[in-house]
Coordinates of C-alpha atoms and ligand atoms in Angstrom, one line a residue:
X31 CA 84.9 70.5 100.0
X32 CA 88.3 71.3 98.3
X33 CA 89.5 69.3 95.3
X34 CA 91.8 66.4 96.2
X35 CA 95.5 67.0 95.8
X36 CA 98.2 64.4 95.2
X37 CA 100.5 65.7 97.9
X38 CA 99.5 67.8 100.9
X39 CA 102.4 69.4 102.8
X40 CA 101.7 70.8 106.2
X41 CA 104.1 73.6 107.1
X42 CA 106.0 76.0 104.8
X43 CA 109.3 76.2 106.7
X44 CA 112.6 75.0 105.3
X45 CA 111.7 71.3 105.5
X46 CA 108.3 71.8 103.8
X47 CA 109.9 74.1 101.2
X48 CA 112.6 71.6 100.3
X49 CA 110.3 68.6 99.9
X50 CA 107.8 70.7 97.9
X51 CA 110.6 72.0 95.6
X52 CA 111.9 68.5 95.0
X53 CA 108.5 66.8 94.3
X54 CA 107.4 69.6 92.0
X55 CA 109.2 68.0 89.1
X56 CA 106.8 65.1 89.3
X57 CA 104.0 67.5 88.1
X58 CA 101.8 66.0 90.8
X59 CA 99.3 68.4 92.3
X60 CA 101.0 69.7 95.4
X61 CA 99.6 72.0 98.1
X62 CA 101.3 73.4 101.1
X63 CA 99.1 74.7 104.0
X64 CA 100.9 77.2 106.1
X65 CA 99.4 78.9 109.2
X66 CA 101.5 82.1 108.7
X67 CA 102.0 84.5 105.8
X68 CA 104.7 85.4 103.4
X69 CA 107.3 87.6 105.2
X70 CA 107.3 91.2 104.2
X71 CA 110.9 92.4 104.3
X72 CA 109.8 96.1 104.2
X73 CA 108.6 95.5 107.7
X74 CA 111.6 93.7 109.1
X75 CA 113.0 95.4 112.2
X76 CA 116.4 95.9 110.6
X77 CA 114.8 98.6 108.4
X78 CA 114.2 100.8 111.4
X79 CA 116.1 102.3 114.4
X80 CA 114.0 100.4 116.9
X81 CA 115.1 96.9 115.9
X82 CA 116.3 95.9 119.3
X83 CA 113.0 96.9 120.8
X84 CA 111.1 94.9 118.2
X85 CA 113.2 91.9 119.0
X86 CA 111.5 92.0 122.4
X87 CA 108.0 92.4 121.0
X88 CA 106.4 91.7 117.5
X89 CA 109.7 90.2 116.2
X90 CA 110.7 88.3 119.3
X91 CA 112.0 84.8 118.6
X92 CA 109.7 83.6 121.4
X93 CA 106.1 82.9 120.1
X94 CA 104.7 83.5 123.6
X95 CA 106.0 87.0 123.5
X96 CA 105.4 87.7 119.8
X97 CA 101.8 86.5 119.9
X98 CA 101.2 87.1 116.2
X99 CA 98.0 85.7 114.7
X100 CA 100.1 83.0 113.0
X101 CA 101.6 81.9 116.4
X102 CA 100.3 79.3 118.7
X103 CA 101.1 79.4 122.4
X104 CA 103.6 76.9 123.8
X105 CA 103.4 75.9 127.5
X106 CA 107.1 75.7 128.3
X107 CA 106.8 76.5 132.1
X108 CA 108.2 73.0 132.8
X109 CA 111.4 73.6 130.9
X110 CA 114.5 75.6 131.8
X111 CA 114.8 76.4 128.0
X112 CA 112.1 78.4 126.3
X113 CA 111.0 77.6 122.8
X114 CA 111.9 79.9 119.9
X115 CA 110.4 79.7 116.3
X116 CA 108.9 81.7 113.5
X117 CA 105.5 80.8 112.0
X118 CA 105.2 81.9 108.4
X119 CA 106.4 81.0 104.9
X120 CA 110.1 80.3 105.4
X121 CA 109.6 79.1 109.0
X122 CA 112.4 79.5 111.4
X123 CA 114.9 80.5 108.7
X124 CA 113.3 84.0 108.6
X125 CA 114.8 84.6 112.0
X126 CA 117.7 82.2 112.1
X127 CA 121.4 83.1 112.2
X128 CA 122.2 81.1 109.1
X129 CA 124.9 79.1 110.8
X130 CA 124.9 76.0 108.6
X131 CA 127.0 73.1 109.8
X132 CA 126.2 69.5 108.8
X133 CA 126.1 66.7 111.3
X134 CA 129.4 64.7 111.4
X135 CA 129.6 61.1 110.2
X136 CA 129.9 59.9 113.8
X137 CA 126.5 61.4 114.6
X138 CA 124.7 58.7 112.7
X139 CA 126.5 55.8 114.6
X140 CA 126.5 56.8 118.3
X141 CA 125.3 53.4 119.6
X142 CA 128.0 51.6 117.7
X143 CA 130.8 54.1 118.5
X144 CA 129.9 55.2 122.1
X145 CA 127.2 52.8 123.3
X146 CA 124.6 55.5 123.8
X147 CA 121.1 56.2 122.3
X148 CA 120.5 54.5 118.9
X149 CA 122.3 54.5 115.5
X150 CA 120.4 56.2 112.7
X151 CA 119.1 53.9 110.0
X152 CA 120.9 56.1 107.4
X153 CA 124.4 57.4 107.3
X154 CA 126.3 60.7 106.5
X155 CA 127.0 59.1 103.1
X156 CA 123.2 58.6 102.4
X157 CA 122.6 62.3 103.0
X158 CA 125.8 63.6 101.4
X159 CA 124.2 64.3 97.9
X160 CA 121.2 66.0 99.5
X161 CA 123.4 68.2 101.8
X162 CA 125.3 69.3 98.7
X163 CA 122.1 70.0 96.7
X164 CA 120.7 71.9 99.6
X165 CA 123.9 74.0 99.9
X166 CA 123.5 75.0 96.2
X167 CA 119.9 76.0 96.5
X168 CA 120.3 77.9 99.8
X169 CA 123.6 79.6 98.7
X170 CA 126.0 78.5 101.3
X171 CA 129.3 80.3 101.9
X172 CA 132.3 78.7 103.5
X173 CA 135.9 77.7 103.1
X174 CA 136.8 74.3 101.7
X175 CA 139.2 72.0 103.5
X176 CA 137.8 71.8 107.1
X177 CA 139.6 68.8 108.6
X178 CA 136.6 68.0 110.8
X179 CA 134.5 67.1 107.8
X180 CA 134.7 64.8 104.8
X181 CA 135.7 66.8 101.8
X182 CA 132.8 68.9 100.4
X183 CA 132.3 71.5 97.7
X184 CA 131.9 75.1 98.8
X185 CA 129.5 77.3 96.8
X186 CA 130.5 80.9 97.8
X187 CA 133.5 82.4 99.6
X188 CA 133.3 82.5 103.4
X189 CA 131.8 85.3 105.4
X190 CA 134.8 87.6 106.3
X191 CA 136.3 86.6 109.7
X192 CA 136.7 90.2 110.7
X193 CA 138.6 91.4 113.7
X194 CA 136.6 89.1 116.0
X195 CA 137.3 86.0 113.9
X196 CA 141.0 86.8 113.6
X197 CA 141.3 87.3 117.4
X198 CA 139.6 84.0 118.1
X199 CA 141.6 82.2 115.3
X200 CA 144.8 83.3 117.0
X201 CA 143.6 82.3 120.4
X202 CA 142.7 78.8 119.1
X203 CA 146.0 78.5 117.4
X204 CA 147.7 79.3 120.7
X205 CA 145.8 76.4 122.3
X206 CA 146.3 74.1 119.4
X207 CA 142.5 73.6 119.0
X208 CA 140.4 73.0 115.9
X209 CA 138.7 76.0 114.3
X210 CA 137.4 76.9 110.9
X211 CA 135.4 79.6 109.2
X212 CA 131.8 78.6 109.5
X213 CA 129.5 77.5 106.7
X214 CA 126.8 80.1 106.6
X215 CA 123.5 80.6 104.7
X216 CA 124.6 84.1 104.0
X217 CA 125.4 85.3 100.5
X218 CA 128.9 86.7 100.2
X219 CA 128.4 87.4 96.4
X220 CA 125.4 87.9 94.2
X221 CA 123.8 84.5 93.7
X222 CA 120.9 83.3 91.6
X223 CA 119.4 86.8 91.5
X224 CA 119.8 87.4 95.2
X225 CA 121.9 90.3 96.6
X226 CA 125.0 89.8 98.8
X227 CA 125.2 90.6 102.5
X228 CA 125.9 94.3 103.2
X229 CA 126.2 93.9 107.0
X230 CA 122.8 95.5 107.5
X231 CA 122.3 94.5 111.0
X232 CA 121.2 91.6 113.1
X233 CA 120.2 88.6 111.0
X234 CA 118.0 87.4 113.9
X235 CA 115.3 89.8 113.1
X236 CA 115.0 89.1 109.3
X237 CA 117.3 90.1 106.5
X238 CA 115.8 93.0 104.6
X239 CA 118.6 92.7 102.0
X240 CA 117.5 89.1 101.1
X241 CA 121.1 88.0 101.6
X242 CA 120.3 85.3 104.2
X243 CA 119.5 81.9 102.8
X244 CA 115.9 81.6 103.9
X245 CA 113.4 79.1 102.6
X246 CA 110.9 81.7 101.4
X247 CA 113.6 83.2 99.1
X248 CA 115.8 80.2 98.2
X249 CA 113.2 77.4 97.7
X250 CA 109.6 78.7 97.5
X251 CA 109.7 81.0 94.5
X252 CA 111.0 78.1 92.3
X253 CA 108.5 75.6 93.7
X254 CA 105.7 78.1 93.2
X255 CA 106.8 78.7 89.6
X256 CA 106.7 74.9 89.2
X257 CA 103.0 75.1 90.2
X258 CA 103.1 74.2 93.8
X259 CA 100.4 76.0 95.7
X260 CA 101.1 77.7 99.0
X261 CA 97.9 78.5 100.9
X262 CA 98.7 80.8 103.7
X263 CA 96.8 81.7 106.9
X264 CA 95.7 78.1 107.1
X265 CA 96.2 76.2 110.4
X266 CA 95.8 72.5 110.2
X267 CA 94.0 71.1 113.3
X268 CA 94.1 67.3 112.5
X269 CA 94.9 64.7 109.9
X270 CA 92.0 62.4 109.1
X271 CA 92.1 58.7 108.1
X272 CA 90.0 56.5 106.0
X273 CA 88.4 53.1 106.9
X274 CA 91.5 51.3 105.7
X275 CA 93.7 53.4 108.1
X276 CA 95.3 55.5 105.4
X277 CA 95.4 59.3 105.7
X278 CA 92.6 60.9 103.8
X279 CA 93.6 64.6 104.2
X280 CA 93.5 67.2 106.8
X281 CA 91.2 69.7 108.4
X282 CA 92.3 73.3 108.7
X283 CA 91.1 76.6 109.8
X284 CA 91.2 79.2 107.0
X285 CA 91.8 82.9 107.3
X286 CA 88.1 83.5 108.2
X287 CA 88.2 80.8 110.9
X288 CA 86.1 78.3 108.9
X289 CA 87.1 74.7 109.3
X290 CA 87.7 73.1 105.9
X291 CA 88.7 69.6 104.8
X292 CA 91.5 69.2 102.3
X293 CA 91.6 65.7 100.8
X294 CA 94.9 64.3 99.7
X295 CA 96.6 61.1 98.4
X296 CA 99.7 61.7 100.4
X297 CA 100.2 63.8 103.5
X298 CA 103.7 65.2 104.5
X299 CA 104.0 66.8 107.9
X300 CA 106.7 69.5 108.2
X301 CA 105.7 71.5 111.3
X302 CA 108.9 71.1 113.3
X303 CA 109.8 69.0 116.4
X304 CA 107.0 70.6 118.4
X305 CA 104.3 71.4 115.7
X306 CA 104.5 67.9 114.2
X307 CA 103.9 65.8 117.4
X308 CA 101.2 68.3 118.4
X309 CA 99.4 67.7 115.2
X310 CA 99.8 63.9 115.3
X311 CA 98.6 63.8 118.9
X312 CA 95.7 66.0 118.1
X313 CA 94.7 63.7 115.3
X314 CA 93.7 61.0 117.7
X315 CA 90.5 59.1 116.7
X316 CA 88.6 56.0 117.7
X317 CA 90.9 54.0 115.4
X318 CA 94.0 55.7 116.7
X319 CA 93.3 56.7 120.3
X320 CA 96.9 57.6 121.2
X321 CA 97.3 59.9 118.2
X322 CA 98.3 59.2 114.6
X323 CA 101.4 57.2 113.7
X324 CA 101.8 56.5 117.4
X325 CA 101.7 52.7 117.8
X326 CA 105.2 52.9 119.2
X327 CA 104.1 55.5 121.8
X328 CA 107.1 57.6 120.8
X329 CA 105.3 60.6 119.2
X330 CA 106.2 63.6 121.3
X331 CA 108.9 61.7 123.3
X332 CA 112.7 62.1 123.1
X333 CA 112.6 65.9 122.6
X334 CA 116.1 67.2 122.2
X335 CA 116.8 71.0 122.4
X336 CA 120.6 71.5 122.3
X337 CA 121.3 73.3 125.5
X338 CA 123.6 76.2 124.9
X339 CA 126.2 77.8 127.2
X340 CA 127.5 81.3 126.4
X341 CA 130.9 82.6 127.5
X342 CA 131.9 86.1 126.8
X343 CA 134.4 88.8 127.8
X344 CA 135.8 92.2 127.0
X345 CA 138.9 93.2 125.1
X346 CA 140.8 96.5 124.7
X347 CA 140.6 96.5 120.9
X348 CA 137.5 97.8 119.2
X349 CA 136.0 94.8 117.4
X350 CA 133.5 94.6 114.5
X351 CA 130.5 95.5 116.5
X352 CA 127.0 94.1 116.1
X353 CA 126.4 94.9 112.4
X354 CA 127.0 91.9 110.4
X355 CA 126.4 88.2 110.4
X356 CA 126.6 87.0 114.0
X357 CA 128.7 84.0 113.5
X358 CA 132.1 83.8 111.9
X359 CA 133.9 80.5 113.0
X360 CA 133.2 77.2 114.6
X361 CA 135.2 74.6 116.5
X362 CA 134.7 70.8 116.6
X363 CA 137.6 70.3 119.1
X364 CA 135.3 68.8 121.7
X365 CA 132.8 67.1 119.4
X366 CA 133.6 63.5 119.7
X367 CA 133.4 61.3 122.8
X368 CA 136.4 61.3 125.1
X369 CA 135.6 59.2 128.1
X370 CA 138.2 61.2 130.2
X371 CA 135.9 64.2 130.1
X372 CA 133.2 62.4 132.1
X373 CA 130.4 62.6 129.5
X374 CA 129.4 60.9 126.3
X375 CA 129.4 62.7 123.0
X376 CA 130.3 66.4 122.9
X377 CA 129.6 69.9 121.6
X378 CA 130.7 72.4 119.0
X379 CA 131.6 76.0 119.6
X380 CA 130.2 78.9 117.6
X381 CA 132.1 82.1 117.8
X382 CA 130.0 85.2 117.7
X383 CA 130.4 88.9 117.1
X384 CA 129.2 91.8 119.3
X385 CA 125.6 92.6 120.3
X386 CA 123.5 95.8 119.8
X387 CA 123.6 98.6 122.3
X388 CA 120.4 97.6 124.2
X389 CA 121.4 93.9 124.4
X390 CA 124.9 94.9 125.6
X391 CA 123.4 97.0 128.3
X392 CA 120.9 94.4 129.4
X393 CA 123.4 91.6 129.5
X394 CA 126.1 93.8 131.1
X395 CA 123.6 94.8 133.8
X396 CA 122.6 91.3 134.6
X397 CA 126.2 90.1 134.7
X398 CA 127.1 93.0 137.0
X399 CA 129.5 94.5 134.4
X400 CA 127.6 97.6 133.6
X401 CA 126.2 98.8 137.0
X402 CA 124.1 101.9 137.4
X403 CA 125.8 105.0 139.0
X404 CA 128.9 107.0 138.4
X405 CA 130.9 104.6 136.2
X406 CA 127.9 103.5 134.1
X407 CA 128.8 105.2 130.9
X408 CA 132.5 104.2 131.0
X409 CA 131.4 100.6 131.8
X410 CA 129.1 100.6 128.8
X411 CA 131.8 102.0 126.5
X412 CA 134.2 99.2 127.7
X413 CA 131.6 96.6 126.7
X414 CA 129.9 98.0 123.6
X415 CA 131.8 97.0 120.5
X416 CA 134.6 95.5 122.7
X417 CA 132.7 92.3 123.8
X418 CA 133.0 89.0 122.1
X419 CA 132.3 85.5 122.9
X420 CA 131.3 82.0 122.0
X421 CA 128.5 79.6 122.5
X422 CA 128.6 75.9 123.0
X423 CA 125.9 73.7 121.3
X424 CA 125.7 70.6 123.4
X425 CA 124.5 67.3 122.1
X426 CA 121.3 66.4 123.9
X427 CA 120.8 62.6 124.1
X428 CA 117.3 61.3 123.6
X429 CA 115.3 60.8 126.9
X430 CA 111.8 59.4 127.0
X431 CA 110.9 61.9 129.8
X432 CA 111.6 64.9 127.6
X433 CA 108.3 65.4 125.9
X434 CA 105.8 67.3 123.8
X435 CA 102.2 66.6 124.9
X436 CA 98.9 68.4 124.5
X437 CA 98.2 70.9 127.2
X438 CA 94.9 70.0 128.8
X439 CA 93.8 73.7 129.1
X440 CA 95.8 76.1 126.9
X441 CA 94.6 76.5 123.3
X442 CA 95.5 78.6 120.3
X443 CA 93.2 81.1 118.5
X444 CA 91.4 78.3 116.8
X445 CA 90.8 76.3 119.9
X446 CA 93.4 73.7 119.1
X447 CA 95.3 72.4 122.2
X448 CA 98.7 74.1 122.7
X449 CA 101.8 71.9 123.0
X450 CA 103.2 71.4 126.5
X451 CA 106.9 70.9 126.9
X452 CA 108.3 68.8 129.8
X453 CA 112.1 69.0 129.6
X454 CA 115.1 68.5 132.0
X455 CA 118.8 68.8 131.2
X456 CA 120.4 65.5 131.8
X457 CA 123.4 64.9 134.0
X458 CA 125.4 64.1 130.9
X459 CA 124.5 67.3 129.2
X460 CA 125.1 69.3 132.3
X461 CA 128.6 68.0 132.5
X462 CA 129.1 69.0 128.9
X463 CA 127.8 72.5 129.5
X464 CA 130.2 72.9 132.5
X465 CA 133.1 71.5 130.4
X466 CA 132.3 73.9 127.6
X467 CA 132.4 76.9 130.0
X468 CA 135.7 75.9 131.4
X469 CA 137.3 75.4 128.0
X470 CA 135.5 78.5 126.6
X471 CA 137.0 80.6 129.5
X472 CA 140.5 79.3 128.5
X473 CA 139.8 80.5 124.9
X474 CA 138.8 83.9 126.0
X475 CA 141.8 84.2 128.3
X476 CA 144.0 83.2 125.3
X477 CA 142.3 86.0 123.4
X478 CA 143.3 88.4 126.1
X479 CA 139.8 89.0 127.3
X480 CA 138.9 90.2 130.8
X481 CA 135.7 90.3 132.8
X482 CA 134.9 86.8 131.5
X483 CA 131.5 85.6 132.4
X484 CA 129.1 82.9 131.3
X485 CA 125.5 81.8 131.2
X486 CA 124.2 78.3 131.1
X487 CA 121.9 77.1 129.8
X488 CA 120.8 80.0 127.6
X489 CA 117.2 80.3 128.7
X490 CA 115.6 81.5 125.5
X491 CA 117.6 79.4 123.1
X492 CA 115.1 76.5 122.5
X493 CA 115.4 76.9 118.7
X494 CA 116.5 73.4 117.7
X495 CA 113.5 71.1 118.0
X496 CA 114.4 67.5 117.4
X497 CA 113.6 63.8 117.9
X498 CA 109.9 63.7 118.7
X499 CA 109.0 61.3 115.9
X500 CA 112.2 59.5 115.2
X501 CA 113.2 57.3 112.3
X502 CA 114.2 53.7 112.5
X503 CA 113.7 50.3 111.0
X504 CA 111.9 48.8 114.1
X505 CA 108.2 50.0 114.3
X506 CA 108.3 49.5 118.1
X507 CA 111.3 51.8 118.5
X508 CA 110.5 54.5 115.9
X509 CA 107.7 56.5 114.3
X510 CA 108.8 56.7 110.7
X511 CA 110.9 54.2 108.7
X512 CA 114.3 54.8 107.2
X513 CA 112.9 56.9 104.4
X514 CA 110.5 59.1 106.4
X515 CA 107.2 57.2 106.0
X516 CA 105.1 56.5 109.0
X517 CA 105.3 52.8 110.0
X518 CA 101.5 52.9 110.8
X519 CA 100.1 55.1 108.1
X520 CA 101.6 54.3 104.7
X521 CA 100.7 57.5 103.0
X522 CA 101.9 59.8 105.8
X523 CA 105.5 61.2 105.8
X524 CA 107.4 63.4 108.2
X525 CA 110.1 65.6 106.7
X526 CA 111.3 67.8 109.6
X527 CA 113.6 67.6 112.7
X528 CA 111.2 65.3 114.5
X529 CA 112.7 62.4 112.7
X530 CA 116.3 62.9 114.2
X531 CA 117.4 59.9 116.1
X532 CA 120.1 61.9 118.0
X533 CA 120.7 65.6 117.9
X534 CA 124.5 65.9 117.2
X535 CA 126.2 69.0 118.6
X536 CA 125.6 71.4 115.7
X537 CA 122.7 73.5 114.4
X538 CA 120.3 71.2 112.5
X539 CA 118.8 73.1 109.5
X540 CA 121.1 71.8 106.9
X541 CA 120.4 68.2 108.0
X542 CA 116.7 68.8 108.3
X543 CA 116.6 70.0 104.7
X544 CA 118.9 67.3 103.5
X545 CA 116.5 64.7 105.1
X546 CA 113.6 66.5 103.5
X547 CA 115.2 66.3 100.0
X548 CA 116.1 62.6 100.8
X549 CA 112.5 61.8 101.7
X550 CA 111.3 63.4 98.5
X551 CA 113.8 61.4 96.5
X552 CA 112.6 58.2 98.2
X553 CA 109.0 59.1 97.3
X554 CA 110.0 59.7 93.7
X555 CA 112.1 56.5 93.3
X556 CA 109.6 54.3 95.1
X557 CA 106.5 55.8 93.5
X558 CA 105.3 52.4 92.1
X559 CA 105.3 50.6 95.5
X560 CA 105.1 53.6 97.8
X561 CA 102.3 52.2 100.0
X562 CA 103.4 48.5 100.1
Ligands
FAD602 C1 116.2 82.7 116.5 C2 116.6 81.5 115.8 C3 117.9 81.2 115.4 C4 118.2 80.0 114.7 N1 119.5 79.9 114.2 C5 119.8 78.8 113.5 C6 121.0 78.6 112.9 O1 121.9 79.5 112.9 N2 121.3 77.5 112.2 C7 120.4 76.5 112.1 O2 120.7 75.4 111.5 N3 119.2 76.6 112.7 C8 118.8 77.7 113.3 N4 117.6 77.9 113.9 C9 116.6 76.7 113.8 C10 115.9 76.7 112.4 O3 115.2 77.8 112.2 C11 115.1 75.4 112.4 O4 115.9 74.3 112.5 C12 114.3 75.3 111.1 O5 113.6 76.4 110.8 C13 113.4 74.1 111.2 O6 112.7 73.9 110.0 P1 111.3 73.2 109.9 O7 110.8 73.4 108.5 O8 111.4 71.8 110.4 O9 110.4 73.9 110.9 P2 109.9 75.4 111.0 O10 111.0 76.3 110.4 O11 109.5 75.7 112.4 O12 108.7 75.5 110.0 C14 107.5 74.9 110.3 C15 106.4 75.6 109.7 O13 105.2 74.9 109.9 C16 104.1 75.8 110.2 N5 103.1 75.1 110.9 C17 103.3 74.5 112.2 N6 102.1 73.9 112.6 C18 101.2 74.1 111.6 C19 99.9 73.8 111.5 N7 99.2 73.1 112.4 N8 99.2 74.2 110.3 C20 99.9 74.9 109.4 N9 101.2 75.3 109.5 C21 101.8 74.9 110.6 C22 104.8 76.9 110.9 O14 104.0 78.1 110.8 C23 106.1 77.0 110.3 O15 106.2 78.0 109.3 C24 117.2 79.0 114.5 C25 115.9 79.3 114.9 C26 115.6 80.5 115.5 C27 114.1 80.7 116.0
SF4_603 S1 124.2 90.9 108.2 FE1 123.9 90.4 106.1 S2 122.7 88.6 106.1 FE2 122.5 89.5 108.2 S3 120.7 90.8 108.1 FE3 122.4 92.1 107.5 S4 122.6 91.9 105.2 FE4 121.3 90.3 105.9

């Protein structure tokens, strides 16, 4: 049996990294078990010519396509939105776009403000110092003064807007709608020994330059220097409990396929909004027949995925093309509830640059804009480097019927049940998607675009995994308390997007990491009565 550790963190993504880094100063013995490996940037697709092909195979964002040994299958047949992730040290940040908005203050109070879902037990103010700290560690670029947010410090200058950004900025000014250069986890200057962005290529297949703020580069090296151990190739199958109902540690499969027990005083789960409920449900025992930390019955319920709509068109001017960070601006114009729109809550827009040649061709073909035949080459030239668009990120309200459960048949390479997703887009979210397409079309028209087309929901964009073990003060209505500790198991914490009460209408990683740092802070300040 392995030696007991003080803190066992399961999952080495951005949430696991942030909590490990913060707790390292306590000098407790900390171990992170991660099923994947350290990313090897020499092998990232952006180092070769075939990067778009590899985005459809070994570097797909979809684990069911990628099928690496670190991946586990996800049965998402019963969902119009397919799940995207990355399993390895750094987690999803290895493939993410680095768009780095915070939730807005209203997101924490949706029941009080709009009479929907539940209020969070914490506020924007509670998380503010942790957002700021996380920005400094990740190296966030952006422009101070966005009127949509409370004032905040910016660390690095914003990613250049480029021709695409300027075009959309002018279009938004014509309409009188809010826009601002995005906060991005992309270094615009050398920072803490890391090199700046050189517009290498598509950030969504790994940044070989190391300019993207990923958890394996921004957090883990310092945590490891502070003596945190990261044990890779180790897939946790279940968390075990003692007679008194406290967690005793976890079983995992090592690289050789041996099942090993790792004892621990405290267990932190950081496997994301799907991996975490999967693990808790698979940890069912005689004492906890419905899974661990599940007396509320809410583990795996209220899955929120942020349905996306995409609206794009073609312009005469040659734009920036596909090489460079994909996102340059955001808009919060339709973020807050306006009952006249026919739905509660709202969405943000993310404006995006062009796509690579293969993606341009595939999307153009399916939209009927680049047909085969005589005009094929001309149609391609009109689209490639001259297409631009925006996506809407719609707030998905929690629904008990949107779930992660254990698949009765499908298993991963170690025989652990795969997660099964059951997910429907609600009427409220559908109206939001439709609204965002209509307004997005107006924006493209104001930008002078033609051949405007849209897709909704984006079918392969299930990359924000939220809400499946939510936080709250009432043990009957939540899984963890207001500082991330399980109501049922007093030495079990959750530090990832599962704890979100509502999803907001923006990308979640800055909030996930802020929560993770906040949970670490709570553990440190409450250490004397942590289990009371
Ligand atoms: C293509 C793509 C683009 C994205 N773009 C953005 C963006 O622009 N902005 C943004 O904010 N977010 C974006 N995201 C989402 C972002 O990546 C996630 O919000 C973030 O990574 C979640 O962090 P996490 O630590 O909670 O989970 P993850 O990053 O998923 O990390 C969880 C880790 O746990 C490990 N793990 C899971 N189960 C086990 C187990 N049983 N045993 C051992 N290890 C386990 C996994 O291998 C993984 O490394 C994007 C995601 C993708 C895939
Ligand atoms: S565009 Fe910049 S951040 Fe993105 S992969 Fe290239 S160098 Fe890295």
